[in-house]
PDB file of C-alpha atoms in Angstrom:
ATOM      1  CA  ALA B  11       0.000   0.000   0.000  1.00 67.00           C
ATOM      2  CA  GLN B  12       1.140   3.511  -0.700  1.00 77.00           C
ATOM      3  CA  LYS B  13       0.744   6.485   1.548  1.00 89.00           C
ATOM      4  CA  ILE B  14       1.359  10.173   0.917  1.00 94.00           C
ATOM      5  CA  THR B  15       1.716  12.559   3.845  1.00 96.00           C
ATOM      6  CA  GLN B  16       1.513  16.319   3.665  1.00 96.00           C
ATOM      7  CA  THR B  17       1.909  17.618   7.193  1.00 94.00           C
ATOM      8  CA  GLN B  18       1.308  21.322   6.563  1.00 93.00           C
ATOM      9  CA  PRO B  19      -2.416  22.072   6.313  1.00 90.00           C
ATOM     10  CA  GLY B  20      -1.785  25.745   5.581  1.00 94.00           C
ATOM     11  CA  MET B  21       1.069  28.161   4.998  1.00 95.00           C
ATOM     12  CA  PHE B  22       1.521  31.880   4.542  1.00 96.00           C
ATOM     13  CA  VAL B  23       4.296  33.315   2.393  1.00 97.00           C
ATOM     14  CA  GLN B  24       5.265  36.848   1.499  1.00 97.00           C
ATOM     15  CA  GLU B  25       5.149  37.805  -2.151  1.00 97.00           C
ATOM     16  CA  LYS B  26       8.508  37.284  -3.927  1.00 97.00           C
ATOM     17  CA  GLU B  27       9.753  34.879  -1.270  1.00 97.00           C
ATOM     18  CA  ALA B  28      10.289  31.143  -1.733  1.00 97.00           C
ATOM     19  CA  VAL B  29       8.124  28.526  -0.049  1.00 97.00           C
ATOM     20  CA  THR B  30       8.710  24.805   0.482  1.00 98.00           C
ATOM     21  CA  LEU B  31       5.825  22.378   0.696  1.00 98.00           C
ATOM     22  CA  ASP B  32       6.565  19.086   2.394  1.00 98.00           C
ATOM     23  CA  CYS B  33       5.635  15.683   1.030  1.00 98.00           C
ATOM     24  CA  THR B  34       6.721  12.327   2.393  1.00 97.00           C
ATOM     25  CA  TYR B  35       5.697   8.990   0.984  1.00 95.00           C
ATOM     26  CA  ASP B  36       5.768   5.341   1.791  1.00 93.00           C
ATOM     27  CA  THR B  37       6.054   2.633  -0.819  1.00 88.00           C
ATOM     28  CA  SER B  38       7.663  -0.747  -1.287  1.00 85.00           C
ATOM     29  CA  ASP B  39       8.014  -0.227  -5.048  1.00 84.00           C
ATOM     30  CA  GLN B  40      11.458   0.413  -6.507  1.00 84.00           C
ATOM     31  CA  SER B  41      10.064   2.280  -9.472  1.00 84.00           C
ATOM     32  CA  TYR B  42       7.583   5.023  -8.747  1.00 88.00           C
ATOM     33  CA  GLY B  43       6.781   8.588  -9.627  1.00 91.00           C
ATOM     34  CA  LEU B  44       5.673  11.681  -7.764  1.00 95.00           C
ATOM     35  CA  PHE B  45       3.448  14.433  -9.102  1.00 96.00           C
ATOM     36  CA  TRP B  46       2.482  17.822  -7.765  1.00 98.00           C
ATOM     37  CA  TYR B  47      -0.828  19.473  -8.622  1.00 98.00           C
ATOM     38  CA  LYS B  48      -2.159  22.949  -7.914  1.00 98.00           C
ATOM     39  CA  GLN B  49      -5.824  23.612  -7.145  1.00 97.00           C
ATOM     40  CA  PRO B  50      -6.758  27.312  -7.138  1.00 97.00           C
ATOM     41  CA  SER B  51      -9.971  28.531  -5.568  1.00 94.00           C
ATOM     42  CA  SER B  52     -11.746  28.053  -8.894  1.00 93.00           C
ATOM     43  CA  GLY B  53     -11.378  24.310  -8.316  1.00 93.00           C
ATOM     44  CA  GLU B  54      -9.536  22.911 -11.305  1.00 94.00           C
ATOM     45  CA  MET B  55      -6.547  20.613 -10.864  1.00 96.00           C
ATOM     46  CA  ILE B  56      -3.406  21.804 -12.633  1.00 96.00           C
ATOM     47  CA  PHE B  57      -0.385  19.534 -13.146  1.00 96.00           C
ATOM     48  CA  LEU B  58       2.867  21.233 -12.078  1.00 97.00           C
ATOM     49  CA  ILE B  59       5.813  18.864 -12.016  1.00 97.00           C
ATOM     50  CA  TYR B  60       6.870  15.211 -12.055  1.00 95.00           C
ATOM     51  CA  GLN B  61       9.771  13.333 -10.452  1.00 95.00           C
ATOM     52  CA  GLY B  62      10.640   9.735 -11.291  1.00 92.00           C
ATOM     53  CA  SER B  63      12.341   7.566  -8.706  1.00 90.00           C
ATOM     54  CA  TYR B  64      15.222   6.824 -11.072  1.00 90.00           C
ATOM     55  CA  ASP B  65      15.656  10.364 -12.352  1.00 91.00           C
ATOM     56  CA  GLU B  66      19.230  11.452 -11.773  1.00 88.00           C
ATOM     57  CA  GLN B  67      18.392  15.098 -11.270  1.00 94.00           C
ATOM     58  CA  ASN B  68      15.736  16.893  -9.295  1.00 96.00           C
ATOM     59  CA  ALA B  69      12.893  18.058 -11.508  1.00 96.00           C
ATOM     60  CA  THR B  70      12.456  21.728 -12.309  1.00 97.00           C
ATOM     61  CA  GLU B  71       9.694  23.513 -14.202  1.00 96.00           C
ATOM     62  CA  GLY B  72       9.936  27.282 -14.285  1.00 97.00           C
ATOM     63  CA  ARG B  73       9.525  28.558 -10.720  1.00 98.00           C
ATOM     64  CA  TYR B  74       8.742  25.057  -9.449  1.00 98.00           C
ATOM     65  CA  SER B  75      11.401  22.630  -8.363  1.00 97.00           C
ATOM     66  CA  LEU B  76      11.411  19.369  -6.494  1.00 97.00           C
ATOM     67  CA  ASN B  77      13.740  18.661  -3.601  1.00 96.00           C
ATOM     68  CA  PHE B  78      13.780  14.882  -3.999  1.00 96.00           C
ATOM     69  CA  GLN B  79      15.490  12.923  -1.220  1.00 95.00           C
ATOM     70  CA  LYS B  80      14.973   9.286  -2.043  1.00 93.00           C
ATOM     71  CA  ALA B  81      16.562   7.845   1.095  1.00 93.00           C
ATOM     72  CA  ARG B  82      14.322   9.989   3.262  1.00 95.00           C
ATOM     73  CA  LYS B  83      11.302   9.306   1.020  1.00 95.00           C
ATOM     74  CA  SER B  84      10.531  12.947   0.614  1.00 96.00           C
ATOM     75  CA  ALA B  85       9.636  15.019  -2.459  1.00 97.00           C
ATOM     76  CA  ASN B  86       9.205  18.607  -1.345  1.00 98.00           C
ATOM     77  CA  LEU B  87       7.952  21.232  -3.770  1.00 98.00           C
ATOM     78  CA  VAL B  88       9.776  24.553  -3.820  1.00 98.00           C
ATOM     79  CA  ILE B  89       8.055  27.578  -5.318  1.00 98.00           C
ATOM     80  CA  SER B  90      10.482  30.416  -5.893  1.00 97.00           C
ATOM     81  CA  ALA B  91       9.602  34.104  -6.107  1.00 97.00           C
ATOM     82  CA  SER B  92       6.007  33.597  -4.949  1.00 97.00           C
ATOM     83  CA  GLN B  93       3.262  35.490  -6.720  1.00 97.00           C
ATOM     84  CA  LEU B  94      -0.262  36.311  -5.597  1.00 97.00           C
ATOM     85  CA  GLY B  95      -1.527  33.847  -8.202  1.00 97.00           C
ATOM     86  CA  ASP B  96       0.281  31.030  -6.392  1.00 98.00           C
ATOM     87  CA  SER B  97      -2.341  31.160  -3.629  1.00 98.00           C
ATOM     88  CA  ALA B  98      -3.961  27.736  -3.925  1.00 98.00           C
ATOM     89  CA  MET B  99      -4.075  24.247  -2.500  1.00 97.00           C
ATOM     90  CA  TYR B 100      -1.196  22.002  -3.534  1.00 98.00           C
ATOM     91  CA  PHE B 101      -1.367  18.229  -3.692  1.00 97.00           C
ATOM     92  CA  CYS B 102       1.431  15.711  -3.772  1.00 97.00           C
ATOM     93  CA  ALA B 103       0.551  12.428  -5.483  1.00 96.00           C
ATOM     94  CA  MET B 104       2.303   9.134  -6.061  1.00 93.00           C
ATOM     95  CA  ARG B 105       1.934   6.828  -9.022  1.00 88.00           C
ATOM     96  CA  GLY B 106       1.136   3.238  -8.188  1.00 75.00           C
ATOM     97  CA  ARG B 107       0.519   0.214 -10.356  1.00 67.00           C
ATOM     98  CA  VAL B 108      -2.812  -1.472 -10.652  1.00 60.00           C
ATOM     99  CA  SER B 109      -3.510  -4.527 -12.755  1.00 56.00           C
ATOM    100  CA  ASN B 110      -3.514  -2.891 -16.155  1.00 57.00           C
ATOM    101  CA  ASP B 111      -2.851   0.760 -15.555  1.00 67.00           C
ATOM    102  CA  TYR B 112      -1.596   3.109 -12.931  1.00 76.00           C
ATOM    103  CA  LYS B 113      -3.372   5.213 -10.383  1.00 83.00           C
ATOM    104  CA  LEU B 114      -2.431   8.290  -8.442  1.00 88.00           C
ATOM    105  CA  SER B 115      -2.723   8.344  -4.668  1.00 91.00           C
ATOM    106  CA  PHE B 116      -3.003  11.852  -3.250  1.00 94.00           C
ATOM    107  CA  GLY B 117      -1.978  13.516  -0.025  1.00 95.00           C
ATOM    108  CA  ALA B 118      -4.397  15.684   1.951  1.00 95.00           C
ATOM    109  CA  GLY B 119      -3.000  18.885   0.451  1.00 96.00           C
ATOM    110  CA  THR B 120      -1.419  22.126   1.692  1.00 97.00           C
ATOM    111  CA  THR B 121      -3.106  25.497   1.335  1.00 97.00           C
ATOM    112  CA  VAL B 122      -0.712  28.299   0.420  1.00 98.00           C
ATOM    113  CA  THR B 123      -1.671  31.938   0.879  1.00 98.00           C
ATOM    114  CA  VAL B 124       0.624  34.530  -0.664  1.00 98.00           C
ATOM    115  CA  ARG B 125       0.587  37.923   1.060  1.00 97.00           C
ATOM    116  CA  ALA B 126       1.305  41.171  -0.775  1.00 95.00           C
TER     117      ALA B 126
ATOM    118  CA  ASN E   5      -9.365  22.867 -26.595  1.00 63.00           C
ATOM    119  CA  ALA E   6     -12.053  21.564 -24.272  1.00 75.00           C
ATOM    120  CA  GLY E   7      -9.945  18.851 -22.609  1.00 94.00           C
ATOM    121  CA  VAL E   8     -12.032  17.007 -19.993  1.00 96.00           C
ATOM    122  CA  THR E   9     -15.630  18.181 -19.663  1.00 96.00           C
ATOM    123  CA  GLN E  10     -17.827  17.274 -16.708  1.00 97.00           C
ATOM    124  CA  THR E  11     -21.544  17.851 -16.346  1.00 96.00           C
ATOM    125  CA  PRO E  12     -23.279  19.040 -14.291  1.00 97.00           C
ATOM    126  CA  LYS E  13     -21.143  21.509 -12.337  1.00 96.00           C
ATOM    127  CA  PHE E  14     -23.446  21.464  -9.322  1.00 97.00           C
ATOM    128  CA  GLN E  15     -26.148  19.081  -8.153  1.00 97.00           C
ATOM    129  CA  VAL E  16     -28.318  18.701  -5.064  1.00 97.00           C
ATOM    130  CA  LEU E  17     -29.965  15.337  -4.429  1.00 97.00           C
ATOM    131  CA  LYS E  18     -32.196  13.956  -1.744  1.00 98.00           C
ATOM    132  CA  THR E  19     -31.210  10.750  -0.005  1.00 98.00           C
ATOM    133  CA  GLY E  20     -32.195   7.779  -2.139  1.00 97.00           C
ATOM    134  CA  GLN E  21     -32.291   9.613  -5.454  1.00 97.00           C
ATOM    135  CA  SER E  22     -30.138   8.500  -8.349  1.00 97.00           C
ATOM    136  CA  MET E  23     -28.098  10.428 -10.842  1.00 97.00           C
ATOM    137  CA  THR E  24     -25.346  10.082 -13.411  1.00 98.00           C
ATOM    138  CA  LEU E  25     -22.305  12.302 -13.634  1.00 98.00           C
ATOM    139  CA  GLN E  26     -21.084  12.694 -17.178  1.00 97.00           C
ATOM    140  CA  CYS E  27     -17.504  13.009 -18.350  1.00 98.00           C
ATOM    141  CA  ALA E  28     -16.109  13.378 -21.838  1.00 97.00           C
ATOM    142  CA  GLN E  29     -12.593  14.008 -23.092  1.00 96.00           C
ATOM    143  CA  ASP E  30     -11.528  15.089 -26.550  1.00 95.00           C
ATOM    144  CA  MET E  31      -7.809  14.311 -26.248  1.00 93.00           C
ATOM    145  CA  ASN E  32      -8.043  10.715 -27.528  1.00 92.00           C
ATOM    146  CA  HIS E  33      -6.843   9.454 -24.155  1.00 92.00           C
ATOM    147  CA  ASN E  34      -7.022   5.784 -23.324  1.00 91.00           C
ATOM    148  CA  SER E  35      -7.362   5.856 -19.533  1.00 92.00           C
ATOM    149  CA  MET E  36     -10.095   7.616 -17.590  1.00 95.00           C
ATOM    150  CA  TYR E  37     -10.677   7.974 -13.859  1.00 95.00           C
ATOM    151  CA  TRP E  38     -13.222   9.131 -11.303  1.00 97.00           C
ATOM    152  CA  TYR E  39     -12.014  10.675  -8.041  1.00 97.00           C
ATOM    153  CA  ARG E  40     -13.814  12.248  -5.119  1.00 98.00           C
ATOM    154  CA  GLN E  41     -12.372  15.083  -3.063  1.00 97.00           C
ATOM    155  CA  ASP E  42     -13.255  15.548   0.583  1.00 95.00           C
ATOM    156  CA  PRO E  43     -11.760  18.082   3.027  1.00 88.00           C
ATOM    157  CA  GLY E  44      -8.614  16.822   4.695  1.00 86.00           C
ATOM    158  CA  MET E  45      -8.535  13.637   2.615  1.00 87.00           C
ATOM    159  CA  GLY E  46      -7.173  14.693  -0.720  1.00 91.00           C
ATOM    160  CA  LEU E  47      -8.532  12.880  -3.767  1.00 95.00           C
ATOM    161  CA  ARG E  48      -9.551   9.245  -3.603  1.00 95.00           C
ATOM    162  CA  LEU E  49      -9.993   6.988  -6.598  1.00 94.00           C
ATOM    163  CA  ILE E  50     -13.495   5.609  -7.100  1.00 97.00           C
ATOM    164  CA  TYR E  51     -13.211   3.759 -10.417  1.00 96.00           C
ATOM    165  CA  TYR E  52     -10.939   3.782 -13.403  1.00 93.00           C
ATOM    166  CA  SER E  53     -10.959   2.550 -16.975  1.00 93.00           C
ATOM    167  CA  ALA E  54      -7.678   1.635 -18.617  1.00 88.00           C
ATOM    168  CA  SER E  55      -9.254   1.384 -22.049  1.00 88.00           C
ATOM    169  CA  GLU E  56     -12.590   1.334 -23.806  1.00 89.00           C
ATOM    170  CA  GLY E  57     -14.635  -1.591 -22.575  1.00 89.00           C
ATOM    171  CA  THR E  58     -12.812  -2.113 -19.275  1.00 91.00           C
ATOM    172  CA  THR E  59     -13.496  -0.720 -15.815  1.00 94.00           C
ATOM    173  CA  ASP E  60     -12.012  -1.488 -12.404  1.00 92.00           C
ATOM    174  CA  LYS E  61     -12.608  -0.506  -8.802  1.00 93.00           C
ATOM    175  CA  GLY E  62     -10.448   2.008  -7.006  1.00 92.00           C
ATOM    176  CA  GLU E  63     -10.181   2.729  -3.281  1.00 92.00           C
ATOM    177  CA  VAL E  64     -13.780   3.776  -2.576  1.00 96.00           C
ATOM    178  CA  PRO E  65     -16.138   2.119  -5.103  1.00 97.00           C
ATOM    179  CA  ASN E  66     -19.046   1.289  -2.799  1.00 97.00           C
ATOM    180  CA  GLY E  67     -22.264   3.028  -3.806  1.00 97.00           C
ATOM    181  CA  TYR E  68     -21.080   3.838  -7.319  1.00 98.00           C
ATOM    182  CA  ASN E  69     -21.178   2.294 -10.768  1.00 97.00           C
ATOM    183  CA  VAL E  70     -19.430   3.372 -13.947  1.00 98.00           C
ATOM    184  CA  SER E  71     -19.782   2.958 -17.680  1.00 97.00           C
ATOM    185  CA  ARG E  72     -17.096   3.493 -20.300  1.00 96.00           C
ATOM    186  CA  LEU E  73     -19.478   4.226 -23.115  1.00 87.00           C
ATOM    187  CA  ASN E  74     -16.778   4.715 -25.719  1.00 95.00           C
ATOM    188  CA  LYS E  75     -13.231   6.039 -25.786  1.00 95.00           C
ATOM    189  CA  ARG E  76     -14.396   9.593 -25.072  1.00 96.00           C
ATOM    190  CA  GLU E  77     -16.984   9.107 -22.348  1.00 97.00           C
ATOM    191  CA  PHE E  78     -16.860   7.710 -18.814  1.00 98.00           C
ATOM    192  CA  SER E  79     -19.908   8.166 -16.610  1.00 98.00           C
ATOM    193  CA  LEU E  80     -20.355   7.706 -12.859  1.00 98.00           C
ATOM    194  CA  ARG E  81     -23.722   6.642 -11.459  1.00 98.00           C
ATOM    195  CA  LEU E  82     -25.072   6.917  -7.952  1.00 97.00           C
ATOM    196  CA  GLU E  83     -27.988   4.490  -7.715  1.00 94.00           C
ATOM    197  CA  SER E  84     -29.223   5.545  -4.279  1.00 97.00           C
ATOM    198  CA  ALA E  85     -27.500   8.669  -3.037  1.00 97.00           C
ATOM    199  CA  ALA E  86     -26.457   8.964   0.613  1.00 98.00           C
ATOM    200  CA  PRO E  87     -25.272  12.014   2.576  1.00 97.00           C
ATOM    201  CA  SER E  88     -21.810  10.404   2.783  1.00 97.00           C
ATOM    202  CA  GLN E  89     -21.548  10.872  -0.965  1.00 98.00           C
ATOM    203  CA  THR E  90     -21.611  14.638  -0.607  1.00 98.00           C
ATOM    204  CA  SER E  91     -18.329  15.570  -2.232  1.00 98.00           C
ATOM    205  CA  VAL E  92     -16.614  17.141  -5.205  1.00 97.00           C
ATOM    206  CA  TYR E  93     -16.200  14.642  -8.019  1.00 98.00           C
ATOM    207  CA  PHE E  94     -13.409  14.858 -10.553  1.00 98.00           C
ATOM    208  CA  CYS E  95     -13.067  13.026 -13.809  1.00 98.00           C
ATOM    209  CA  ALA E  96      -9.583  12.682 -15.270  1.00 97.00           C
ATOM    210  CA  SER E  97      -7.939  11.135 -18.286  1.00 95.00           C
ATOM    211  CA  ARG E  98      -4.451  10.103 -19.301  1.00 92.00           C
ATOM    212  CA  MET E  99      -2.982   9.593 -22.708  1.00 83.00           C
ATOM    213  CA  ASP E 100      -0.902   6.457 -22.334  1.00 72.00           C
ATOM    214  CA  ARG E 101       0.710   4.134 -19.874  1.00 65.00           C
ATOM    215  CA  GLY E 102       4.041   5.912 -19.785  1.00 76.00           C
ATOM    216  CA  PRO E 103       5.066   6.630 -16.210  1.00 78.00           C
ATOM    217  CA  ARG E 104       5.473  10.371 -16.721  1.00 85.00           C
ATOM    218  CA  SER E 105       2.080  10.908 -18.267  1.00 86.00           C
ATOM    219  CA  PRO E 106       0.057  13.116 -15.899  1.00 90.00           C
ATOM    220  CA  LEU E 107      -3.665  13.019 -15.302  1.00 93.00           C
ATOM    221  CA  HIS E 108      -5.718  15.767 -16.924  1.00 95.00           C
ATOM    222  CA  PHE E 109      -8.691  16.749 -14.799  1.00 96.00           C
ATOM    223  CA  GLY E 110     -12.113  18.171 -15.497  1.00 96.00           C
ATOM    224  CA  ASN E 111     -13.382  21.106 -13.469  1.00 95.00           C
ATOM    225  CA  GLY E 112     -15.328  18.967 -11.036  1.00 96.00           C
ATOM    226  CA  THR E 113     -18.937  18.387 -10.018  1.00 97.00           C
ATOM    227  CA  ARG E 114     -20.005  19.591  -6.596  1.00 97.00           C
ATOM    228  CA  LEU E 115     -22.642  17.187  -5.277  1.00 98.00           C
ATOM    229  CA  THR E 116     -24.696  17.714  -2.134  1.00 97.00           C
ATOM    230  CA  VAL E 117     -26.925  14.941  -0.795  1.00 97.00           C
ATOM    231  CA  THR E 118     -29.455  16.040   1.801  1.00 97.00           C
TER     232      THR E 118
END
């Protein structure tokens, strides 16, 4: 069974500062993947970034980067130079195999509020 | 591009009523999924369909049925709604079985069962 833990229910960050969102996971699989999604107040789910367990480098995508520490089973999302539009809920998710496909298991999410 | 379209956006049901949530994607994706989102619990998988003609249970399938009508459409049915099914429902699709392929989500259906 896989489990995703996001321990920060809510965070405040000042505009233009960086913020780190924690995500730890538990899996017995050797090959797995981690996704981060953003959910603004409008409700849609927006894919941000992906990290594979065998990727040699930490993933980056614009202002988003992943601090992937495999031995510690953590995949923290770093948002640099926060903007007001970054205010949203952020979900960490892990890919797991099912019989003929894969599924994503999600953490409970972290709400980020960016202050001007 | 429309992407993943869910209807309706909002719905209120009385306990015991039935309804079908519709989902259609125009991206020619093979896999489709239904999730529910509840406060403090993230998203939980209800059912998924790896390809046209196949469906399988996820984590929380009780009280739901699904139909993969064709490659584009994947519907979720509540036969006898219960207050515990009050939630936001998301449909998602994915292009292929490659590990990096993300899910693409619809905008959700907010369902209230009284």
